[in-house]
Amino acid sequence: MKRFSGRDWWFIVLLGTIYMANFIDRMIISVVGEPIRREFGLSDLQLGVMGGVAFALFYGGIGIPIARLAERVSRVGIVAVATTLWSVMTMLSGAATSYAHLLLARMGVGIGEAGFTPPVVSMIADRFDADKRATVFSLIAVGVSVGGAVGALVGGWIAQTHGWRMAFLVMGGPGVLLALLLWLTIREPARRHADAAAPPLREVLRLVGRSPSFVGFTVGSGMVALVGFGLNLFLIPLLIRRFGFDLKSAALTFALTFSMATALGGVVGGVLADRLAAHHHRRYGLLPIASSALALPLYLAAIYQDDWRIMAALLFAATFSLYAFLPTIMTVTQRLVEPRMRATAAAIHAFGQTVFGLGLGSAFLGWMSDWLARRAFGSGYAEACLAAREQGPTALCQAASGTGLQQALLLLGLFLLLAIACYWIAAKSIAGEIAAIESQRDL
């Protein structure tokens, strides 16, 4: 059965490619974080703030005003402008000469990328029927995983061969061309119920705040993102510190374990959700419960390993399970609000997921890693190991920082228990909430 037209496929492929550029520019800091840390003499907390907090606060905070704008003006135009902005700010990151300059550039990347997900999710809801949306967004979200792989492999090679600044410059450039292609080839989808005015923000906040499903899915996804983003930001440093990988080898392992597993998990999860939960809405909550429960022991076993080969295999399975239903949850939350609330609802969901996951999670993980590394090393850790130095860390510093990071990642995995509890709350009410919303209007 032909589910999508040629124009639909072009929409999916182009938005997926832009999402790829989005994630490359977001995660390139993960690839080059270790050489940046050594050059500027940074702690893991500072790395977490630069790679997470500086991006996440602006991404989450600006996302809601941009979503309000997307309820009223061209969403294609918003995505095109946003893509240009984050690409330029990524290139400017390569010109940074200090930690402060990098922080400012990463804030700019966060502002730009805030203009992607809410308008795109809103366009999907207007362009595709409800039983196709999870599949469509999962296919577009493959760009995240492909971007992670490309960013890791190409970015790692460029950083090791030509330095981390060149990696930022090269990775940021293609986004400008993609923005132009989007503007020239994608039409703005007609809005369903276009005659209705976009409701005030307080009305959207009141509606989603009273929805156990929306709150449960948002907080649960934030907990999953806390683990996933933490692993994304610190996996390459873990491989370098604990297993002695060079940057290119660590990037390749990252691409084969984390990025490939994310891509496969998202696609399989989206297709399964459309097939298994389209007419049994409670399964929208039960499926992520099952996948998170499976991911937890696999993740803990992977991080605990002393053999990197076993770790990589377990991590692939854990990441596949962890990310299987995150794209689906984003589309399901769209069914809990009125059509003219969808971009704002997506921004609120993204705010919770990003601030919990990438913002608070990265800072917490960095702080815990530093504290545990100091315990492993003993007194004088900061003076001996964190001062910027040309010759690189000593073996004792490398071992202490690797042990601290490993233990911090193990503790981080326990947040998946909170995710399971939140998804259970959502599962109990999702069917009734969708039925109540859809009884009031024709989707």
Short mmCIF file of C-alpha atoms in Angstrom, two decimals:
data_model
loop_
_atom_site.label_atom_id
_atom_site.label_comp_id
_atom_site.label_asym_id
_atom_site.label_seq_id
_atom_site.Cartn_x
_atom_site.Cartn_y
_atom_site.Cartn_z
CA MET A 1 0.00 0.00 0.00
CA LYS A 2 1.32 3.38 -1.00
CA ARG A 3 1.22 5.50 2.14
CA PHE A 4 3.19 8.56 0.99
CA SER A 5 3.34 10.56 -2.24
CA GLY A 6 6.52 11.78 -3.90
CA ARG A 7 6.03 15.24 -2.36
CA ASP A 8 5.58 13.63 1.04
CA TRP A 9 8.84 11.75 0.66
CA TRP A 10 10.67 14.93 -0.35
CA PHE A 11 9.26 16.65 2.75
CA ILE A 12 10.47 13.74 4.91
CA VAL A 13 13.93 13.49 3.29
CA LEU A 14 14.66 17.23 3.31
CA LEU A 15 13.45 17.78 6.88
CA GLY A 16 15.39 14.67 7.92
CA THR A 17 18.54 16.07 6.30
CA ILE A 18 18.07 19.39 8.07
CA TYR A 19 17.54 17.50 11.33
CA MET A 20 20.82 15.73 10.57
CA ALA A 21 22.58 19.11 10.24
CA ASN A 22 20.79 20.22 13.40
CA PHE A 23 22.15 17.31 15.39
CA ILE A 24 25.64 17.54 13.88
CA ASP A 25 25.88 21.13 15.04
CA ARG A 26 24.40 20.20 18.42
CA MET A 27 26.63 17.21 19.14
CA ILE A 28 29.94 18.24 17.57
CA ILE A 29 30.83 19.56 21.01
CA SER A 30 30.70 15.94 22.20
CA VAL A 31 33.31 14.95 19.62
CA VAL A 32 35.74 17.79 20.29
CA GLY A 33 34.96 18.21 24.00
CA GLU A 34 38.04 16.35 25.23
CA PRO A 35 40.60 18.37 23.20
CA ILE A 36 38.77 21.58 24.18
CA ARG A 37 38.84 20.52 27.83
CA ARG A 38 42.58 19.88 27.66
CA GLU A 39 43.39 23.10 25.79
CA PHE A 40 41.44 25.36 28.15
CA GLY A 41 42.02 23.30 31.32
CA LEU A 42 38.32 22.68 31.96
CA SER A 43 36.59 20.46 34.50
CA ASP A 44 33.84 18.03 33.47
CA LEU A 45 31.33 20.40 35.07
CA GLN A 46 32.50 23.21 32.77
CA LEU A 47 32.34 20.82 29.83
CA GLY A 48 28.80 19.86 30.84
CA VAL A 49 27.77 23.50 31.11
CA MET A 50 29.25 24.31 27.69
CA GLY A 51 27.88 21.21 25.98
CA GLY A 52 24.53 21.16 27.76
CA VAL A 53 23.38 24.05 29.93
CA ALA A 54 24.48 26.88 27.62
CA PHE A 55 22.63 25.22 24.75
CA ALA A 56 19.62 23.83 26.61
CA LEU A 57 18.48 26.92 28.51
CA PHE A 58 18.30 29.02 25.36
CA TYR A 59 16.93 26.14 23.29
CA GLY A 60 14.17 25.51 25.80
CA GLY A 61 13.47 29.13 26.73
CA ILE A 62 13.33 30.54 23.20
CA GLY A 63 11.41 27.53 21.87
CA ILE A 64 8.07 28.57 23.40
CA PRO A 65 8.03 32.15 21.94
CA ILE A 66 9.07 30.74 18.56
CA ALA A 67 6.28 28.18 18.78
CA ARG A 68 3.78 30.94 19.49
CA LEU A 69 5.04 32.65 16.35
CA ALA A 70 4.66 29.39 14.43
CA GLU A 71 0.95 29.31 15.28
CA ARG A 72 0.57 32.51 13.23
CA VAL A 73 3.21 32.83 10.51
CA SER A 74 5.01 30.61 7.98
CA ARG A 75 6.54 27.59 9.71
CA VAL A 76 8.72 26.89 6.66
CA GLY A 77 10.16 30.40 6.98
CA ILE A 78 10.85 29.94 10.69
CA VAL A 79 12.72 26.66 10.09
CA ALA A 80 14.75 28.20 7.25
CA VAL A 81 15.83 31.21 9.36
CA ALA A 82 16.56 28.99 12.37
CA THR A 83 18.70 26.61 10.29
CA THR A 84 20.76 29.52 8.98
CA LEU A 85 21.27 30.92 12.48
CA TRP A 86 22.45 27.71 14.16
CA SER A 87 24.77 26.94 11.23
CA VAL A 88 26.44 30.35 11.41
CA MET A 89 26.81 30.11 15.19
CA THR A 90 28.42 26.69 14.84
CA MET A 91 30.99 28.13 12.46
CA LEU A 92 31.63 30.99 14.89
CA SER A 93 32.37 28.38 17.57
CA GLY A 94 35.44 27.50 15.54
CA ALA A 95 36.71 31.06 15.94
CA ALA A 96 36.49 31.00 19.75
CA THR A 97 39.67 31.77 21.65
CA SER A 98 38.34 31.24 25.17
CA TYR A 99 35.80 29.28 27.18
CA ALA A 100 33.58 32.36 27.44
CA HIS A 101 33.53 32.79 23.67
CA LEU A 102 32.52 29.16 23.23
CA LEU A 103 29.72 29.54 25.77
CA LEU A 104 28.29 32.50 23.84
CA ALA A 105 28.49 30.63 20.54
CA ARG A 106 26.76 27.56 22.00
CA MET A 107 24.00 29.80 23.33
CA GLY A 108 23.52 31.06 19.78
CA VAL A 109 23.30 27.49 18.48
CA GLY A 110 20.61 26.78 21.08
CA ILE A 111 18.60 29.85 20.02
CA GLY A 112 18.73 28.74 16.38
CA GLU A 113 17.86 25.11 16.98
CA ALA A 114 14.87 26.12 19.10
CA GLY A 115 13.19 27.09 15.84
CA PHE A 116 13.19 23.58 14.38
CA THR A 117 11.16 20.99 16.28
CA PRO A 118 7.94 22.87 17.23
CA PRO A 119 7.22 24.16 13.68
CA VAL A 120 8.12 20.80 12.13
CA VAL A 121 5.89 18.79 14.48
CA SER A 122 3.08 21.27 13.80
CA MET A 123 3.53 20.88 10.03
CA ILE A 124 3.46 17.08 10.33
CA ALA A 125 0.20 17.26 12.28
CA ASP A 126 -1.38 19.42 9.56
CA ARG A 127 0.03 17.51 6.60
CA PHE A 128 -0.44 13.87 7.68
CA ASP A 129 -3.26 11.84 9.19
CA ALA A 130 -2.98 10.79 12.83
CA ASP A 131 -2.14 7.15 12.01
CA LYS A 132 0.93 8.21 10.00
CA ARG A 133 2.47 10.88 12.23
CA ALA A 134 4.61 8.64 14.44
CA THR A 135 6.12 6.99 11.35
CA VAL A 136 6.75 10.36 9.64
CA PHE A 137 8.44 11.94 12.63
CA SER A 138 10.44 8.78 13.31
CA LEU A 139 11.71 8.83 9.71
CA ILE A 140 12.64 12.51 10.01
CA ALA A 141 14.26 11.80 13.38
CA VAL A 142 16.60 9.31 11.68
CA GLY A 143 18.47 12.49 10.78
CA VAL A 144 19.42 12.75 14.45
CA SER A 145 21.19 9.41 14.38
CA VAL A 146 22.74 9.92 10.95
CA GLY A 147 23.87 13.34 12.13
CA GLY A 148 25.41 11.77 15.19
CA ALA A 149 27.30 9.26 13.07
CA VAL A 150 28.45 11.81 10.48
CA GLY A 151 29.37 14.32 13.16
CA ALA A 152 31.35 11.72 15.06
CA LEU A 153 33.17 10.16 12.08
CA VAL A 154 33.85 13.26 9.99
CA GLY A 155 34.15 15.62 12.94
CA GLY A 156 36.50 13.27 14.74
CA TRP A 157 38.73 12.89 11.68
CA ILE A 158 38.84 16.65 11.05
CA ALA A 159 39.49 17.43 14.72
CA GLN A 160 42.35 14.94 14.97
CA THR A 161 43.85 15.94 11.62
CA HIS A 162 43.21 19.69 11.48
CA GLY A 163 42.16 20.67 15.00
CA TRP A 164 38.83 21.13 16.75
CA ARG A 165 38.27 24.64 15.38
CA MET A 166 38.24 23.38 11.80
CA ALA A 167 35.66 20.74 12.77
CA PHE A 168 33.23 23.49 13.81
CA LEU A 169 33.83 25.45 10.61
CA VAL A 170 33.29 22.50 8.28
CA MET A 171 30.27 21.08 10.09
CA GLY A 172 28.40 24.37 10.24
CA GLY A 173 28.54 25.24 6.54
CA PRO A 174 26.01 22.87 4.89
CA GLY A 175 23.10 24.12 6.97
CA VAL A 176 22.98 27.45 5.13
CA LEU A 177 22.45 25.67 1.80
CA LEU A 178 19.80 23.37 3.28
CA ALA A 179 17.90 26.39 4.60
CA LEU A 180 17.78 27.87 1.10
CA LEU A 181 16.62 24.56 -0.40
CA LEU A 182 13.83 24.32 2.19
CA TRP A 183 12.61 27.83 1.45
CA LEU A 184 12.54 27.19 -2.31
CA THR A 185 10.97 23.71 -2.43
CA ILE A 186 8.61 23.12 0.54
CA ARG A 187 5.14 24.66 0.66
CA GLU A 188 3.58 25.74 3.93
CA PRO A 189 0.94 23.06 4.81
CA ALA A 190 -2.62 24.27 5.12
CA ARG A 191 -3.58 24.56 8.77
CA ARG A 192 -6.40 22.34 9.96
CA HIS A 193 -9.13 24.42 11.55
CA ALA A 194 -7.38 27.51 10.11
CA ASP A 195 -10.38 29.66 10.96
CA ALA A 196 -9.70 29.21 14.68
CA ALA A 197 -7.47 31.76 16.38
CA ALA A 198 -4.33 30.62 18.16
CA PRO A 199 -5.25 30.49 21.88
CA PRO A 200 -3.32 32.43 24.54
CA LEU A 201 -0.25 30.79 26.04
CA ARG A 202 -1.88 30.58 29.47
CA GLU A 203 -4.71 28.51 27.97
CA VAL A 204 -2.22 26.04 26.44
CA LEU A 205 -0.28 25.83 29.71
CA ARG A 206 -3.49 25.23 31.65
CA LEU A 207 -4.58 22.47 29.27
CA VAL A 208 -1.29 20.55 29.22
CA GLY A 209 -0.74 21.11 32.93
CA ARG A 210 -4.04 19.36 33.65
CA SER A 211 -3.15 16.44 31.37
CA PRO A 212 -1.57 13.53 33.29
CA SER A 213 -0.52 12.03 29.95
CA PHE A 214 1.23 15.17 28.72
CA VAL A 215 2.99 15.76 32.03
CA GLY A 216 3.92 12.09 32.37
CA PHE A 217 5.27 11.84 28.84
CA THR A 218 7.19 15.12 29.15
CA VAL A 219 8.84 14.38 32.49
CA GLY A 220 9.46 10.74 31.52
CA SER A 221 11.06 11.75 28.25
CA GLY A 222 13.15 14.27 30.18
CA MET A 223 14.48 11.47 32.38
CA VAL A 224 15.29 9.33 29.33
CA ALA A 225 16.93 12.34 27.69
CA LEU A 226 18.94 12.95 30.85
CA VAL A 227 20.55 9.54 30.43
CA GLY A 228 20.75 9.70 26.63
CA PHE A 229 22.16 13.21 26.36
CA GLY A 230 24.63 12.53 29.16
CA LEU A 231 25.88 9.48 27.32
CA ASN A 232 25.96 11.41 24.06
CA LEU A 233 28.07 14.19 25.58
CA PHE A 234 30.49 12.02 27.55
CA LEU A 235 30.80 8.69 25.69
CA ILE A 236 33.76 9.80 23.57
CA PRO A 237 35.62 11.21 26.63
CA LEU A 238 34.89 7.90 28.43
CA LEU A 239 36.43 5.88 25.61
CA ILE A 240 39.49 8.13 25.51
CA ARG A 241 40.06 8.12 29.26
CA ARG A 242 39.20 4.52 30.20
CA PHE A 243 40.30 2.61 27.11
CA GLY A 244 43.04 4.84 25.67
CA PHE A 245 41.26 5.48 22.35
CA ASP A 246 42.42 8.26 20.07
CA LEU A 247 39.78 10.71 18.87
CA LYS A 248 39.09 8.97 15.54
CA SER A 249 38.71 5.51 17.11
CA ALA A 250 36.43 6.87 19.83
CA ALA A 251 34.31 8.66 17.22
CA LEU A 252 33.98 5.47 15.14
CA THR A 253 32.89 3.46 18.19
CA PHE A 254 30.39 6.21 19.07
CA ALA A 255 28.94 6.10 15.55
CA LEU A 256 28.60 2.30 15.49
CA THR A 257 27.06 1.99 18.95
CA PHE A 258 25.18 5.13 19.90
CA SER A 259 24.23 6.69 16.55
CA MET A 260 23.28 3.53 14.64
CA ALA A 261 21.28 2.22 17.59
CA THR A 262 19.41 5.51 17.92
CA ALA A 263 18.46 5.45 14.22
CA LEU A 264 17.26 1.85 14.23
CA GLY A 265 15.45 2.23 17.52
CA GLY A 266 13.57 5.35 16.44
CA VAL A 267 12.39 3.89 13.13
CA VAL A 268 11.37 0.52 14.58
CA GLY A 269 9.65 2.19 17.50
CA GLY A 270 7.70 4.59 15.27
CA VAL A 271 6.45 1.82 12.99
CA LEU A 272 5.54 -0.40 15.95
CA ALA A 273 3.67 2.44 17.64
CA ASP A 274 1.60 3.18 14.54
CA ARG A 275 0.75 -0.50 14.12
CA LEU A 276 0.23 -1.56 17.73
CA ALA A 277 -1.09 1.58 19.41
CA ALA A 278 -3.11 3.40 16.74
CA HIS A 279 -6.32 1.73 17.95
CA HIS A 280 -5.16 0.80 21.46
CA HIS A 281 -3.98 4.14 22.79
CA ARG A 282 -2.89 2.88 26.21
CA ARG A 283 -0.02 1.15 24.45
CA TYR A 284 1.50 4.56 23.70
CA GLY A 285 2.48 4.52 27.37
CA LEU A 286 3.11 0.81 27.79
CA LEU A 287 5.58 0.55 24.91
CA PRO A 288 8.06 3.12 26.33
CA ILE A 289 7.68 1.50 29.77
CA ALA A 290 8.81 -1.83 28.31
CA SER A 291 11.68 -0.30 26.32
CA SER A 292 12.95 1.75 29.29
CA ALA A 293 12.77 -1.25 31.60
CA LEU A 294 14.86 -3.21 29.10
CA ALA A 295 17.32 -0.37 28.58
CA LEU A 296 18.17 0.08 32.28
CA PRO A 297 20.02 -3.20 33.00
CA LEU A 298 21.66 -3.16 29.57
CA TYR A 299 22.93 0.38 30.13
CA LEU A 300 24.29 -0.33 33.62
CA ALA A 301 26.00 -3.52 32.43
CA ALA A 302 27.56 -1.66 29.49
CA ILE A 303 29.04 1.19 31.53
CA TYR A 304 30.36 -1.27 34.14
CA GLN A 305 32.41 -3.25 31.60
CA ASP A 306 36.20 -3.22 31.47
CA ASP A 307 36.23 -4.72 27.96
CA TRP A 308 35.27 -2.06 25.42
CA ARG A 309 33.96 -4.66 22.94
CA ILE A 310 31.40 -6.01 25.40
CA MET A 311 30.57 -2.46 26.42
CA ALA A 312 29.90 -1.48 22.79
CA ALA A 313 27.59 -4.45 22.17
CA LEU A 314 25.59 -3.86 25.34
CA LEU A 315 25.47 -0.13 24.71
CA PHE A 316 24.04 -0.69 21.23
CA ALA A 317 21.17 -2.73 22.68
CA ALA A 318 20.60 -0.25 25.53
CA THR A 319 20.52 2.77 23.21
CA PHE A 320 18.20 1.00 20.76
CA SER A 321 15.75 0.41 23.61
CA LEU A 322 16.23 3.84 25.14
CA TYR A 323 15.40 5.79 21.98
CA ALA A 324 12.80 3.47 20.46
CA PHE A 325 9.75 5.55 21.37
CA LEU A 326 11.00 9.10 21.98
CA PRO A 327 9.92 10.30 18.48
CA THR A 328 6.56 8.60 18.95
CA ILE A 329 5.94 10.39 22.24
CA MET A 330 6.50 13.76 20.58
CA THR A 331 3.77 13.04 18.03
CA VAL A 332 1.38 11.52 20.57
CA THR A 333 1.43 14.68 22.69
CA GLN A 334 0.08 16.52 19.63
CA ARG A 335 -3.13 14.52 19.93
CA LEU A 336 -3.75 15.91 23.41
CA VAL A 337 -4.26 19.53 22.29
CA GLU A 338 -6.27 21.53 19.76
CA PRO A 339 -4.76 22.03 16.27
CA ARG A 340 -3.78 25.68 16.86
CA MET A 341 -1.97 24.68 20.06
CA ARG A 342 0.29 22.07 18.49
CA ALA A 343 3.48 24.07 17.93
CA THR A 344 3.28 25.51 21.44
CA ALA A 345 2.61 22.09 22.97
CA ALA A 346 5.61 20.68 21.09
CA ALA A 347 7.77 23.52 22.43
CA ILE A 348 6.61 22.90 26.00
CA HIS A 349 7.37 19.20 25.62
CA ALA A 350 10.78 19.99 24.10
CA PHE A 351 11.48 22.47 26.91
CA GLY A 352 10.88 19.84 29.56
CA GLN A 353 12.86 17.20 27.71
CA THR A 354 15.80 19.46 26.89
CA VAL A 355 16.10 21.36 30.18
CA PHE A 356 15.85 18.15 32.23
CA GLY A 357 17.97 16.08 29.87
CA LEU A 358 20.60 18.18 28.21
CA GLY A 359 20.62 21.07 30.68
CA LEU A 360 20.37 19.73 34.21
CA GLY A 361 21.58 16.25 33.25
CA SER A 362 24.84 17.36 31.66
CA ALA A 363 25.67 19.70 34.54
CA PHE A 364 24.82 17.04 37.15
CA LEU A 365 26.86 14.42 35.32
CA GLY A 366 29.83 16.76 34.96
CA TRP A 367 29.71 17.71 38.65
CA MET A 368 29.44 14.09 39.76
CA SER A 369 32.28 13.08 37.45
CA ASP A 370 34.57 15.76 38.90
CA TRP A 371 33.67 14.86 42.50
CA LEU A 372 34.22 11.15 41.96
CA ALA A 373 37.47 11.78 40.07
CA ARG A 374 38.79 13.83 42.99
CA ARG A 375 37.94 10.94 45.32
CA ALA A 376 39.76 8.49 43.05
CA PHE A 377 42.85 10.71 42.69
CA GLY A 378 43.19 12.20 46.16
CA SER A 379 44.20 15.73 47.13
CA GLY A 380 45.54 18.08 44.49
CA TYR A 381 43.41 16.78 41.62
CA ALA A 382 42.56 20.21 40.22
CA GLU A 383 46.15 21.46 40.32
CA ALA A 384 47.62 18.27 38.86
CA CYS A 385 44.98 17.36 36.29
CA LEU A 386 42.87 20.33 35.24
CA ALA A 387 45.46 22.98 34.44
CA ALA A 388 45.77 23.52 30.69
CA ARG A 389 48.94 21.86 29.46
CA GLU A 390 50.42 20.97 26.10
CA GLN A 391 51.66 17.48 26.96
CA GLY A 392 48.26 16.12 27.98
CA PRO A 393 47.18 14.39 31.21
CA THR A 394 49.34 12.00 33.21
CA ALA A 395 48.39 8.35 33.53
CA LEU A 396 47.12 8.94 37.09
CA CYS A 397 44.96 11.85 35.98
CA GLN A 398 43.62 9.85 33.05
CA ALA A 399 42.73 6.92 35.29
CA ALA A 400 41.06 9.10 37.94
CA SER A 401 39.00 11.09 35.43
CA GLY A 402 37.98 7.87 33.65
CA THR A 403 36.89 6.21 36.90
CA GLY A 404 34.97 9.30 38.00
CA LEU A 405 33.15 9.53 34.68
CA GLN A 406 32.29 5.82 34.66
CA GLN A 407 30.82 5.96 38.17
CA ALA A 408 28.86 9.13 37.38
CA LEU A 409 27.34 7.51 34.28
CA LEU A 410 26.29 4.48 36.35
CA LEU A 411 24.46 6.74 38.82
CA LEU A 412 22.84 8.60 35.94
CA GLY A 413 21.20 5.41 34.68
CA LEU A 414 19.03 5.20 37.80
CA PHE A 415 16.94 8.11 36.49
CA LEU A 416 15.34 5.60 34.14
CA LEU A 417 13.35 4.34 37.12
CA LEU A 418 11.69 7.75 37.29
CA ALA A 419 11.02 7.60 33.54
CA ILE A 420 9.20 4.27 33.94
CA ALA A 421 7.04 5.71 36.74
CA CYS A 422 6.13 8.75 34.64
CA TYR A 423 5.25 6.65 31.60
CA TRP A 424 2.99 4.52 33.80
CA ILE A 425 1.07 7.65 34.82
CA ALA A 426 0.71 8.55 31.14
CA ALA A 427 -0.36 5.03 30.18
CA LYS A 428 -3.23 5.07 32.68
CA SER A 429 -4.87 8.17 31.20
CA ILE A 430 -3.78 8.45 27.56
CA ALA A 431 -6.68 6.50 26.03
CA GLY A 432 -9.34 8.53 27.82
CA GLU A 433 -7.66 11.85 27.04
CA ILE A 434 -7.33 11.13 23.31
CA ALA A 435 -10.96 10.00 23.16
CA ALA A 436 -12.11 13.16 24.94
CA ILE A 437 -10.13 15.48 22.64
CA GLU A 438 -11.13 13.71 19.43
CA SER A 439 -14.80 13.66 20.40
CA GLN A 440 -14.74 17.45 20.30
CA ARG A 441 -13.34 17.84 16.82
CA ASP A 442 -12.67 15.96 13.60
CA LEU A 443 -8.96 15.27 13.06
#
